[in-house]
Amino acid sequence: MSLDSLNWVSRFLDQTPGDENVGGLPRQVPNKCWSRVLPTPTPDPILRLWSTDVGEELGIEMGGELFLGGKKVAKKMDPYAQRYGGHQFGNWAGQLGDGRAITLGEVDTGEKTLELQLKGSGMTPYSRSADGKAVLRSSIREFLCSEAMYHLGVPTTRALSLVTTGEDVVRDIMYNGRPAPEPGAIVCRVAPSFLRFGSFQIHTLNGNFDTLKTLVDYTVKHHFPNHRTDTDEGLLEWLKQVADETAKMIIEWMRVGFVHGVMNTDNMSIHGLTIDYGPYGWLEDYNPDWTPNTTDARTKRYKFGNQAKIGQWNYARLLEAISPLMVEPNLLYETMDLYESSIHKYNNSMWVEKLGLGEFMQGDEELVTELSSILQSVETDMTIFFRLMSTIREPEIDHLKFAFYDEENIPEDEWNAWLKKWWSRVGGQPDQGKMKLANPKYVLRNWMAQLAIDAAEMDDYSIANELYELLKFPYDEQPEHENKWFQKRPEWARHRVGCSMLSCSS
Ligand code: AMP
Ligand code: MG
């Protein structure tokens, strides 16, 4: 089957209020949930990357670049941009919306309904002062990372395709007054919906409670059918599910060393999916204070170690947004407690799995705190460290040396003392089978994505495809790839833009 012959539906457009105008210049669109808008046709769309399993899920064969590159719209598609708002870096930013994303429509696969969205396909009423386009480097990062996250078991939106557009896009990567042309690209991403916390906030903060109610009713009816919205109790149960899924997603980030980088409320999916891959990064050296996002370098609001707390702050903004629908808004505090207890619960089970503990027991909290502190004493690679822990046969730091950047300078006594403590805690038999499933061998390190980008910018997609295939099986040994990809960050990547530093420019 091909894209245009799928069963396209438009539940969202049919059941929520939208803009009367089609397309048009960036503007405020008060009291609406979306605007119809067509992708801007691109000169020469070429399909470069394709996710075979997303294709299979949709039931389509590889191809369709005219649709996926925005050059053509099939009759049954009804493209639109979603309107939402958001708190950016802690401040209410008003209307944001899909400024460079256009949903082609929803597809009913028979099993589920999925939204297909082009990212980088031109201006919409929500583009504000920008161009609605995306560059190849950020599109490769989004494609590879969403698929890698999926195979790691982290809740995420998916990517179907990456198409280059045949047109250059000008960007000032480090915002230092040096704009340069870069190849443009479009990723087609796929999710149950792209509704965000900010989708609800915009109506509450603008005092449009009727539209808020319509959107909440719509969301719960289609995406949370086990819940109801006509009682406080029903709303609370729904919000508890959102709290729990958000907490679960963030602890999964912590497990694999992922830093989202821009946890604004417009980037928080109502489904607890990782969404909007921008200046994200993977922890290499285990440093909870690290953020890849240069825009956040000073206050580090979105650093690795802050993510659970920021999730809670964002969730509180969602509760404020829903509160006008509650007869007794005070009841919402219960769901805040649930978020905290979910974080606690998932965090404990994460450590049980990462350290092969069997179950979380008294004293384990101390064991984990000590581990976190020694890990920070010298530069230590998180992924390699935990992976090697999943295979060692005796509690000796010698077996873990490969995880250290400077093998001459390891606090060996401290490490051996901690390892012995861990070893005796697990009775000399850590559950290493389970540990291997919690401690991936391969993740999309920043420099790996950069190598794929450097080659792709020269028209060579072999590294991008190699990484896509490698990261389909992140927990497998894949010994043939070890020498190349089971490696610490190379020196060239230490200070390179795109590896250790990323901006929001994309
Ligand atoms: P993000 O940082 O990707 O979450 O984007 C924040 C807001 O800026 C969203 O409303 C985006 O749609 C918008 N935006 C980001 N880049 C562009 C662009 N190149 N053109 C238009 N809007 C953009
Ligand atoms: Mg966003």
PDB file of C-alpha atoms and ligand atoms in Angstrom, residues 84 88 96-101 119 126-128 130-134 171 196 262 264 266-267 276 504 506, ligand 1:
ATOM      1  CA  TYR A  84      -0.710  25.604  21.467  1.00  0.00           C
ATOM      2  CA  GLN A  88       9.514  28.454  27.928  1.00  0.00           C
ATOM      3  CA  LEU A  96       3.381  29.179  20.005  1.00  0.00           C
ATOM      4  CA  GLY A  97       1.882  26.359  17.920  1.00  0.00           C
ATOM      5  CA  ASP A  98       3.195  24.283  15.035  1.00  0.00           C
ATOM      6  CA  GLY A  99       5.470  26.877  13.481  1.00  0.00           C
ATOM      7  CA  ARG A 100       7.400  24.389  11.399  1.00  0.00           C
ATOM      8  CA  ALA A 101       5.258  21.289  11.613  1.00  0.00           C
ATOM      9  CA  LYS A 119       8.500  18.732  10.470  1.00  0.00           C
ATOM     10  CA  TYR A 126       2.225  29.862  14.039  1.00  0.00           C
ATOM     11  CA  SER A 127       5.652  30.451  12.493  1.00  0.00           C
ATOM     12  CA  ARG A 128       6.017  33.842  14.225  1.00  0.00           C
ATOM     13  CA  ALA A 130      10.755  32.172  11.483  1.00  0.00           C
ATOM     14  CA  ASP A 131      10.681  30.270   8.185  1.00  0.00           C
ATOM     15  CA  GLY A 132       8.977  27.003   9.101  1.00  0.00           C
ATOM     16  CA  LYS A 133      11.860  24.966   7.713  1.00  0.00           C
ATOM     17  CA  ALA A 134      14.308  22.486   9.184  1.00  0.00           C
ATOM     18  CA  ARG A 171      20.853  29.250   9.934  1.00  0.00           C
ATOM     19  CA  ARG A 196       1.076  18.848  24.529  1.00  0.00           C
ATOM     20  CA  VAL A 262      14.242  21.915  26.284  1.00  0.00           C
ATOM     21  CA  ASN A 264       9.270  23.621  28.033  1.00  0.00           C
ATOM     22  CA  ASP A 266       4.980  22.976  24.841  1.00  0.00           C
ATOM     23  CA  ASN A 267       7.438  20.084  24.551  1.00  0.00           C
ATOM     24  CA  ASP A 276      10.450  17.493  19.929  1.00  0.00           C
ATOM     25  CA  CYS A 504      18.090  25.509  19.496  1.00  0.00           C
ATOM     26  CA  SER A 506      17.460  23.877  13.758  1.00  0.00           C
TER      27      SER A 506
HETATM   28  P1  AMP B   1      10.931  24.117  19.782  1.00  0.00           P
HETATM   29  O1  AMP B   1      12.067  24.784  20.444  1.00  0.00           O
HETATM   30  O2  AMP B   1      11.310  23.284  18.606  1.00  0.00           O
HETATM   31  O3  AMP B   1      10.076  23.343  20.716  1.00  0.00           O
HETATM   32  O4  AMP B   1      10.025  25.288  19.153  1.00  0.00           O
HETATM   33  C1  AMP B   1       9.402  26.284  19.920  1.00  0.00           C
HETATM   34  C2  AMP B   1       8.441  27.043  19.048  1.00  0.00           C
HETATM   35  O5  AMP B   1       9.130  27.707  17.993  1.00  0.00           O
HETATM   36  C3  AMP B   1       7.383  26.181  18.367  1.00  0.00           C
HETATM   37  O6  AMP B   1       6.187  26.909  18.302  1.00  0.00           O
HETATM   38  C4  AMP B   1       7.974  25.959  17.001  1.00  0.00           C
HETATM   39  O7  AMP B   1       6.983  25.662  16.048  1.00  0.00           O
HETATM   40  C5  AMP B   1       8.628  27.306  16.734  1.00  0.00           C
HETATM   41  N1  AMP B   1       9.725  27.183  15.753  1.00  0.00           N
HETATM   42  C6  AMP B   1      10.956  26.656  15.952  1.00  0.00           C
HETATM   43  N2  AMP B   1      11.701  26.706  14.824  1.00  0.00           N
HETATM   44  C7  AMP B   1      10.928  27.276  13.881  1.00  0.00           C
HETATM   45  C8  AMP B   1      11.113  27.609  12.498  1.00  0.00           C
HETATM   46  N3  AMP B   1      12.246  27.354  11.847  1.00  0.00           N
HETATM   47  N4  AMP B   1      10.078  28.189  11.864  1.00  0.00           N
HETATM   48  C9  AMP B   1       8.924  28.455  12.490  1.00  0.00           C
HETATM   49  N5  AMP B   1       8.693  28.174  13.775  1.00  0.00           N
HETATM   50  C10 AMP B   1       9.670  27.592  14.476  1.00  0.00           C
END
